[in-house]
Amino acid sequence: ETGVTQTPRHLVMGMTNKKSLKCEQHLGHNAMYWYKQSAKKPLELMFVYNFKEQTENNSVPSRFSPECPNSSHLFLHLHTLQPEDSALYLCASSQEAGGSTDTQYFGPGTRLTVL
Amino acid sequence: AQKVTQAQTEISVVEKEDVTLDCVYETRDTTYYLFWYKQPPSGELVFLIRRNSFDEQNEISGRYSWNFQKSTSSFNFTITASQVVDSAVYFCALSEARNNAGNMLTFGGGTRLMVKP
């Protein structure tokens, strides 16, 4: 399998549920990202991991908890979400940390609906 | 602070027409990178092009071409002889060079392109 994959592709959850989104990249990259894409809003960066270390948390509420066990995998753990958290969650990866050839490649996203 | 503006929220054309998607950016950095991504209905953002701030040469790739003009802070994207498969949302993005923190992208609001047969 190539590129960036995300599972599940669709998720419906209640506000009291706990779920996790998974992202895997097969590109040999060292940096991984979570973005949120809501209707009528620009893409928002949530978290950045570089060599498994979190380097950016863009003021994301604590009900979103990222985990990066290695450079190929990234998780987003969800708990006690609100309906306004319903969105498309996109994962991306890039080769170098801020290098001149750094380009982010995106997965297909997880469409999350919070009831 | 960085900012990317895509003033056209939605464009509708008939197949085979040429169409230009506008992108205007703001940054205080002298070194930065500009990107275009395509987002088809499936949701995945597909990388189209990256351009660094020191390279103002226009680029052509098949039916796609890009016009980078630092004087007007614009990075416009033209599709020649549009096809139905070009229908998607197109995002322009800007990043600043940062060390050891990954590439921080600021996205524009996107332009939805609809190509009708």
PDB file of C-alpha atoms in Angstrom:
ATOM      1  CA  GLU A   1       0.000   0.000   0.000  1.00  0.00           C
ATOM      2  CA  THR A   2       1.310   3.477  -0.823  1.00  0.00           C
ATOM      3  CA  GLY A   3       0.763   7.032   0.306  1.00  0.00           C
ATOM      4  CA  VAL A   4      -1.147   8.056   3.401  1.00  0.00           C
ATOM      5  CA  THR A   5      -4.041   5.958   4.636  1.00  0.00           C
ATOM      6  CA  GLN A   6      -6.657   6.793   7.251  1.00  0.00           C
ATOM      7  CA  THR A   7      -9.146   4.613   9.094  1.00  0.00           C
ATOM      8  CA  PRO A   8     -12.016   4.662   9.534  1.00  0.00           C
ATOM      9  CA  ARG A   9     -13.237   6.684   6.589  1.00  0.00           C
ATOM     10  CA  HIS A  10     -16.516   7.473   8.315  1.00  0.00           C
ATOM     11  CA  LEU A  11     -17.327   7.578  12.023  1.00  0.00           C
ATOM     12  CA  VAL A  12     -20.500   8.421  13.898  1.00  0.00           C
ATOM     13  CA  MET A  13     -20.209   8.743  17.650  1.00  0.00           C
ATOM     14  CA  GLY A  14     -22.145  10.010  20.604  1.00  0.00           C
ATOM     15  CA  MET A  15     -20.838  12.728  22.872  1.00  0.00           C
ATOM     16  CA  THR A  16     -19.970  10.244  25.623  1.00  0.00           C
ATOM     17  CA  ASN A  17     -18.108   7.787  23.390  1.00  0.00           C
ATOM     18  CA  LYS A  18     -14.368   7.290  23.107  1.00  0.00           C
ATOM     19  CA  LYS A  19     -12.943   6.542  19.692  1.00  0.00           C
ATOM     20  CA  SER A  20      -9.650   6.793  17.857  1.00  0.00           C
ATOM     21  CA  LEU A  21      -8.679   7.836  14.354  1.00  0.00           C
ATOM     22  CA  LYS A  22      -5.689   6.161  12.759  1.00  0.00           C
ATOM     23  CA  CYS A  23      -3.281   7.422  10.149  1.00  0.00           C
ATOM     24  CA  GLU A  24      -0.454   5.499   8.514  1.00  0.00           C
ATOM     25  CA  GLN A  25       2.062   6.757   6.005  1.00  0.00           C
ATOM     26  CA  HIS A  26       4.046   4.529   3.668  1.00  0.00           C
ATOM     27  CA  LEU A  27       6.318   7.261   2.328  1.00  0.00           C
ATOM     28  CA  GLY A  28       9.224   7.050   4.759  1.00  0.00           C
ATOM     29  CA  HIS A  29       8.456  10.514   6.119  1.00  0.00           C
ATOM     30  CA  ASN A  30       9.431  11.902   9.509  1.00  0.00           C
ATOM     31  CA  ALA A  31       6.746  14.507  10.135  1.00  0.00           C
ATOM     32  CA  MET A  32       3.003  13.902  10.529  1.00  0.00           C
ATOM     33  CA  TYR A  33       0.085  16.290  10.940  1.00  0.00           C
ATOM     34  CA  TRP A  34      -3.579  16.397  11.924  1.00  0.00           C
ATOM     35  CA  TYR A  35      -5.902  18.929  10.278  1.00  0.00           C
ATOM     36  CA  LYS A  36      -9.582  19.683  10.811  1.00  0.00           C
ATOM     37  CA  GLN A  37     -11.778  20.727   7.903  1.00  0.00           C
ATOM     38  CA  SER A  38     -15.190  22.055   8.895  1.00  0.00           C
ATOM     39  CA  ALA A  39     -17.875  23.294   6.571  1.00  0.00           C
ATOM     40  CA  LYS A  40     -17.348  26.924   5.653  1.00  0.00           C
ATOM     41  CA  LYS A  41     -14.004  27.142   7.472  1.00  0.00           C
ATOM     42  CA  PRO A  42     -10.448  26.978   6.163  1.00  0.00           C
ATOM     43  CA  LEU A  43      -8.349  23.946   6.920  1.00  0.00           C
ATOM     44  CA  GLU A  44      -7.083  24.202  10.484  1.00  0.00           C
ATOM     45  CA  LEU A  45      -3.826  22.683  11.629  1.00  0.00           C
ATOM     46  CA  MET A  46      -4.286  20.801  14.897  1.00  0.00           C
ATOM     47  CA  PHE A  47      -1.056  18.984  15.729  1.00  0.00           C
ATOM     48  CA  VAL A  48       2.402  18.434  14.294  1.00  0.00           C
ATOM     49  CA  TYR A  49       4.739  15.570  15.114  1.00  0.00           C
ATOM     50  CA  ASN A  50       8.328  15.520  14.002  1.00  0.00           C
ATOM     51  CA  PHE A  51      10.411  12.386  14.621  1.00  0.00           C
ATOM     52  CA  LYS A  52       7.670  11.214  17.009  1.00  0.00           C
ATOM     53  CA  GLU A  53       7.856  14.393  19.082  1.00  0.00           C
ATOM     54  CA  GLN A  54       4.947  16.802  19.225  1.00  0.00           C
ATOM     55  CA  THR A  55       6.169  20.168  17.996  1.00  0.00           C
ATOM     56  CA  GLU A  56       2.891  22.011  17.584  1.00  0.00           C
ATOM     57  CA  ASN A  57      -0.450  22.088  19.358  1.00  0.00           C
ATOM     58  CA  ASN A  58      -2.611  24.734  17.786  1.00  0.00           C
ATOM     59  CA  SER A  59      -4.715  25.454  20.882  1.00  0.00           C
ATOM     60  CA  VAL A  60      -6.697  22.272  20.430  1.00  0.00           C
ATOM     61  CA  PRO A  61      -9.140  21.304  23.229  1.00  0.00           C
ATOM     62  CA  SER A  62      -8.004  18.466  25.439  1.00  0.00           C
ATOM     63  CA  ARG A  63     -10.845  16.237  24.267  1.00  0.00           C
ATOM     64  CA  PHE A  64      -8.563  15.631  21.272  1.00  0.00           C
ATOM     65  CA  SER A  65      -5.464  13.657  22.250  1.00  0.00           C
ATOM     66  CA  PRO A  66      -2.833  12.775  19.641  1.00  0.00           C
ATOM     67  CA  GLU A  67      -0.392   9.905  19.810  1.00  0.00           C
ATOM     68  CA  CYS A  68       2.568   9.155  17.569  1.00  0.00           C
ATOM     69  CA  PRO A  69       4.196   5.811  18.487  1.00  0.00           C
ATOM     70  CA  ASN A  70       6.549   5.928  15.504  1.00  0.00           C
ATOM     71  CA  SER A  71       7.174   7.991  12.393  1.00  0.00           C
ATOM     72  CA  SER A  72       4.738   5.924  10.334  1.00  0.00           C
ATOM     73  CA  HIS A  73       1.697   6.012  12.596  1.00  0.00           C
ATOM     74  CA  LEU A  74      -0.386   8.793  14.052  1.00  0.00           C
ATOM     75  CA  PHE A  75      -3.523   8.504  16.141  1.00  0.00           C
ATOM     76  CA  LEU A  76      -6.125  10.980  17.287  1.00  0.00           C
ATOM     77  CA  HIS A  77      -7.962   9.850  20.391  1.00  0.00           C
ATOM     78  CA  LEU A  78     -11.390  11.361  20.842  1.00  0.00           C
ATOM     79  CA  HIS A  79     -13.454  11.608  24.018  1.00  0.00           C
ATOM     80  CA  THR A  80     -16.409  13.649  25.176  1.00  0.00           C
ATOM     81  CA  LEU A  81     -16.746  15.401  21.847  1.00  0.00           C
ATOM     82  CA  GLN A  82     -19.267  18.085  20.976  1.00  0.00           C
ATOM     83  CA  PRO A  83     -21.503  18.274  17.890  1.00  0.00           C
ATOM     84  CA  GLU A  84     -19.394  21.178  16.602  1.00  0.00           C
ATOM     85  CA  ASP A  85     -16.465  18.778  16.388  1.00  0.00           C
ATOM     86  CA  SER A  86     -18.146  17.120  13.437  1.00  0.00           C
ATOM     87  CA  ALA A  87     -15.789  17.622  10.503  1.00  0.00           C
ATOM     88  CA  LEU A  88     -13.404  15.956   8.090  1.00  0.00           C
ATOM     89  CA  TYR A  89     -10.158  15.100   9.869  1.00  0.00           C
ATOM     90  CA  LEU A  90      -7.198  14.939   7.556  1.00  0.00           C
ATOM     91  CA  CYS A  91      -3.809  13.453   8.231  1.00  0.00           C
ATOM     92  CA  ALA A  92      -0.695  14.474   6.331  1.00  0.00           C
ATOM     93  CA  SER A  93       2.978  13.598   6.301  1.00  0.00           C
ATOM     94  CA  SER A  94       6.126  15.228   4.995  1.00  0.00           C
ATOM     95  CA  GLN A  95       9.707  14.128   4.559  1.00  0.00           C
ATOM     96  CA  GLU A  96      11.766  16.773   6.252  1.00  0.00           C
ATOM     97  CA  ALA A  97      11.096  18.921   9.253  1.00  0.00           C
ATOM     98  CA  GLY A  98      10.841  22.370   7.749  1.00  0.00           C
ATOM     99  CA  GLY A  99      13.335  21.576   5.034  1.00  0.00           C
ATOM    100  CA  SER A 100      13.361  23.271   1.668  1.00  0.00           C
ATOM    101  CA  THR A 101      11.882  20.231  -0.038  1.00  0.00           C
ATOM    102  CA  ASP A 102       9.147  19.715   2.535  1.00  0.00           C
ATOM    103  CA  THR A 103       5.788  18.980   0.918  1.00  0.00           C
ATOM    104  CA  GLN A 104       2.835  17.575   2.798  1.00  0.00           C
ATOM    105  CA  TYR A 105       0.948  14.616   1.387  1.00  0.00           C
ATOM    106  CA  PHE A 106      -2.562  14.022   2.638  1.00  0.00           C
ATOM    107  CA  GLY A 107      -4.689  11.025   3.399  1.00  0.00           C
ATOM    108  CA  PRO A 108      -8.347  10.678   2.357  1.00  0.00           C
ATOM    109  CA  GLY A 109      -9.646  11.862   5.708  1.00  0.00           C
ATOM    110  CA  THR A 110     -12.102  10.568   8.292  1.00  0.00           C
ATOM    111  CA  ARG A 111     -15.573  12.066   8.136  1.00  0.00           C
ATOM    112  CA  LEU A 112     -16.637  12.397  11.779  1.00  0.00           C
ATOM    113  CA  THR A 113     -20.188  13.035  12.912  1.00  0.00           C
ATOM    114  CA  VAL A 114     -20.875  13.697  16.592  1.00  0.00           C
ATOM    115  CA  LEU A 115     -24.477  13.211  17.646  1.00  0.00           C
TER     116      LEU A 115
ATOM    117  CA  ALA B   1       1.047  36.646  10.341  1.00  0.00           C
ATOM    118  CA  GLN B   2       0.539  34.665   7.189  1.00  0.00           C
ATOM    119  CA  LYS B   3      -2.651  34.894   5.205  1.00  0.00           C
ATOM    120  CA  VAL B   4      -3.912  33.352   1.979  1.00  0.00           C
ATOM    121  CA  THR B   5      -6.948  34.717   0.162  1.00  0.00           C
ATOM    122  CA  GLN B   6      -8.871  32.936  -2.544  1.00  0.00           C
ATOM    123  CA  ALA B   7     -11.507  35.481  -3.436  1.00  0.00           C
ATOM    124  CA  GLN B   8     -13.428  33.171  -5.755  1.00  0.00           C
ATOM    125  CA  THR B   9     -15.470  30.808  -3.611  1.00  0.00           C
ATOM    126  CA  GLU B  10     -17.129  29.098  -6.554  1.00  0.00           C
ATOM    127  CA  ILE B  11     -16.566  29.048 -10.317  1.00  0.00           C
ATOM    128  CA  SER B  12     -18.679  27.304 -12.920  1.00  0.00           C
ATOM    129  CA  VAL B  13     -17.462  26.746 -16.478  1.00  0.00           C
ATOM    130  CA  VAL B  14     -18.408  24.643 -19.437  1.00  0.00           C
ATOM    131  CA  GLU B  15     -16.083  21.889 -20.534  1.00  0.00           C
ATOM    132  CA  LYS B  16     -13.177  23.010 -22.746  1.00  0.00           C
ATOM    133  CA  GLU B  17     -13.198  26.529 -21.355  1.00  0.00           C
ATOM    134  CA  ASP B  18     -10.045  27.902 -19.758  1.00  0.00           C
ATOM    135  CA  VAL B  19     -10.327  28.944 -16.120  1.00  0.00           C
ATOM    136  CA  THR B  20      -8.023  30.818 -13.741  1.00  0.00           C
ATOM    137  CA  LEU B  21      -8.143  30.417  -9.985  1.00  0.00           C
ATOM    138  CA  ASP B  22      -6.766  33.379  -8.070  1.00  0.00           C
ATOM    139  CA  CYS B  23      -4.570  33.258  -4.983  1.00  0.00           C
ATOM    140  CA  VAL B  24      -3.180  36.237  -3.081  1.00  0.00           C
ATOM    141  CA  TYR B  25      -0.945  35.818  -0.066  1.00  0.00           C
ATOM    142  CA  GLU B  26       0.576  37.842   2.747  1.00  0.00           C
ATOM    143  CA  THR B  27       3.780  37.065   4.572  1.00  0.00           C
ATOM    144  CA  ARG B  28       6.636  38.940   6.213  1.00  0.00           C
ATOM    145  CA  ASP B  29       9.129  36.204   5.429  1.00  0.00           C
ATOM    146  CA  THR B  30      11.564  36.464   2.557  1.00  0.00           C
ATOM    147  CA  THR B  31      11.764  32.684   2.284  1.00  0.00           C
ATOM    148  CA  TYR B  32       8.469  30.944   1.852  1.00  0.00           C
ATOM    149  CA  TYR B  33       6.759  28.286  -0.253  1.00  0.00           C
ATOM    150  CA  LEU B  34       3.490  28.304  -2.136  1.00  0.00           C
ATOM    151  CA  PHE B  35       1.372  25.275  -2.904  1.00  0.00           C
ATOM    152  CA  TRP B  36      -1.750  24.276  -4.752  1.00  0.00           C
ATOM    153  CA  TYR B  37      -3.805  21.263  -3.746  1.00  0.00           C
ATOM    154  CA  LYS B  38      -6.871  19.706  -5.347  1.00  0.00           C
ATOM    155  CA  GLN B  39      -9.630  18.181  -3.224  1.00  0.00           C
ATOM    156  CA  PRO B  40     -12.020  16.003  -5.245  1.00  0.00           C
ATOM    157  CA  PRO B  41     -15.310  14.825  -3.713  1.00  0.00           C
ATOM    158  CA  SER B  42     -13.509  11.821  -2.200  1.00  0.00           C
ATOM    159  CA  GLY B  43     -11.918  14.228   0.290  1.00  0.00           C
ATOM    160  CA  GLU B  44      -8.216  13.604  -0.170  1.00  0.00           C
ATOM    161  CA  LEU B  45      -6.048  16.658  -0.839  1.00  0.00           C
ATOM    162  CA  VAL B  46      -3.921  15.971  -3.889  1.00  0.00           C
ATOM    163  CA  PHE B  47      -0.650  17.875  -4.152  1.00  0.00           C
ATOM    164  CA  LEU B  48      -0.297  19.752  -7.451  1.00  0.00           C
ATOM    165  CA  ILE B  49       2.678  22.083  -7.175  1.00  0.00           C
ATOM    166  CA  ARG B  50       5.185  23.698  -4.818  1.00  0.00           C
ATOM    167  CA  ARG B  51       7.007  26.924  -5.613  1.00  0.00           C
ATOM    168  CA  ASN B  52       9.653  28.663  -3.516  1.00  0.00           C
ATOM    169  CA  SER B  53       9.822  32.411  -3.127  1.00  0.00           C
ATOM    170  CA  PHE B  54      13.053  32.737  -5.078  1.00  0.00           C
ATOM    171  CA  ASP B  55      11.750  31.093  -8.213  1.00  0.00           C
ATOM    172  CA  GLU B  56       9.342  33.293 -10.134  1.00  0.00           C
ATOM    173  CA  GLN B  57       9.376  31.262 -13.297  1.00  0.00           C
ATOM    174  CA  ASN B  58       5.960  30.241 -14.478  1.00  0.00           C
ATOM    175  CA  GLU B  59       5.337  26.526 -14.722  1.00  0.00           C
ATOM    176  CA  ILE B  60       3.292  24.419 -17.077  1.00  0.00           C
ATOM    177  CA  SER B  61       2.288  20.825 -16.540  1.00  0.00           C
ATOM    178  CA  GLY B  62      -0.022  19.513 -19.218  1.00  0.00           C
ATOM    179  CA  ARG B  63      -3.253  21.523 -19.036  1.00  0.00           C
ATOM    180  CA  TYR B  64      -2.184  23.157 -15.771  1.00  0.00           C
ATOM    181  CA  SER B  65      -0.118  26.315 -15.491  1.00  0.00           C
ATOM    182  CA  TRP B  66       0.864  28.565 -12.647  1.00  0.00           C
ATOM    183  CA  ASN B  67       1.730  32.277 -12.654  1.00  0.00           C
ATOM    184  CA  PHE B  68       3.782  33.435  -9.658  1.00  0.00           C
ATOM    185  CA  GLN B  69       4.202  37.198  -9.292  1.00  0.00           C
ATOM    186  CA  LYS B  70       5.958  38.471  -6.165  1.00  0.00           C
ATOM    187  CA  SER B  71       5.194  42.091  -7.081  1.00  0.00           C
ATOM    188  CA  THR B  72       1.484  41.446  -6.580  1.00  0.00           C
ATOM    189  CA  SER B  73       1.869  38.578  -4.055  1.00  0.00           C
ATOM    190  CA  SER B  74      -0.135  36.320  -6.293  1.00  0.00           C
ATOM    191  CA  PHE B  75       0.138  32.694  -7.326  1.00  0.00           C
ATOM    192  CA  ASN B  76      -2.638  32.040  -9.825  1.00  0.00           C
ATOM    193  CA  PHE B  77      -3.562  28.678 -11.304  1.00  0.00           C
ATOM    194  CA  THR B  78      -4.939  28.221 -14.824  1.00  0.00           C
ATOM    195  CA  ILE B  79      -6.569  25.120 -16.242  1.00  0.00           C
ATOM    196  CA  THR B  80      -6.660  25.063 -20.022  1.00  0.00           C
ATOM    197  CA  ALA B  81      -9.430  23.222 -21.854  1.00  0.00           C
ATOM    198  CA  SER B  82     -11.156  22.212 -18.631  1.00  0.00           C
ATOM    199  CA  GLN B  83     -12.669  18.767 -18.232  1.00  0.00           C
ATOM    200  CA  VAL B  84     -15.423  17.414 -16.003  1.00  0.00           C
ATOM    201  CA  VAL B  85     -12.780  15.529 -13.994  1.00  0.00           C
ATOM    202  CA  ASP B  86     -11.288  18.888 -12.996  1.00  0.00           C
ATOM    203  CA  SER B  87     -14.343  19.541 -10.835  1.00  0.00           C
ATOM    204  CA  ALA B  88     -13.063  19.839  -7.273  1.00  0.00           C
ATOM    205  CA  VAL B  89     -12.170  22.307  -4.573  1.00  0.00           C
ATOM    206  CA  TYR B  90      -8.754  23.855  -5.107  1.00  0.00           C
ATOM    207  CA  PHE B  91      -6.686  25.183  -2.230  1.00  0.00           C
ATOM    208  CA  CYS B  92      -3.779  27.562  -2.327  1.00  0.00           C
ATOM    209  CA  ALA B  93      -1.414  27.369   0.650  1.00  0.00           C
ATOM    210  CA  LEU B  94       1.596  29.199   2.023  1.00  0.00           C
ATOM    211  CA  SER B  95       4.309  27.944   4.313  1.00  0.00           C
ATOM    212  CA  GLU B  96       7.222  29.564   6.005  1.00  0.00           C
ATOM    213  CA  ALA B  97      10.546  27.814   6.435  1.00  0.00           C
ATOM    214  CA  ARG B  98      10.892  26.634  10.006  1.00  0.00           C
ATOM    215  CA  ASN B  99      13.545  24.433  11.499  1.00  0.00           C
ATOM    216  CA  ASN B 100      12.745  21.197  13.287  1.00  0.00           C
ATOM    217  CA  ALA B 101       9.037  21.858  13.511  1.00  0.00           C
ATOM    218  CA  GLY B 102       7.667  20.588  10.250  1.00  0.00           C
ATOM    219  CA  ASN B 103       6.254  22.735   7.517  1.00  0.00           C
ATOM    220  CA  MET B 104       3.468  25.015   8.755  1.00  0.00           C
ATOM    221  CA  LEU B 105       0.857  25.475   6.054  1.00  0.00           C
ATOM    222  CA  THR B 106      -1.675  28.286   5.969  1.00  0.00           C
ATOM    223  CA  PHE B 107      -4.520  27.481   3.606  1.00  0.00           C
ATOM    224  CA  GLY B 108      -6.830  29.755   1.692  1.00  0.00           C
ATOM    225  CA  GLY B 109     -10.550  29.195   1.884  1.00  0.00           C
ATOM    226  CA  GLY B 110     -10.614  27.203  -1.334  1.00  0.00           C
ATOM    227  CA  THR B 111     -12.301  27.677  -4.703  1.00  0.00           C
ATOM    228  CA  ARG B 112     -14.946  25.199  -5.772  1.00  0.00           C
ATOM    229  CA  LEU B 113     -14.653  24.590  -9.509  1.00  0.00           C
ATOM    230  CA  MET B 114     -17.555  23.015 -11.347  1.00  0.00           C
ATOM    231  CA  VAL B 115     -16.985  21.974 -14.932  1.00  0.00           C
ATOM    232  CA  LYS B 116     -20.187  21.179 -16.770  1.00  0.00           C
ATOM    233  CA  PRO B 117     -20.311  18.932 -19.837  1.00  0.00           C
TER     234      PRO B 117
END
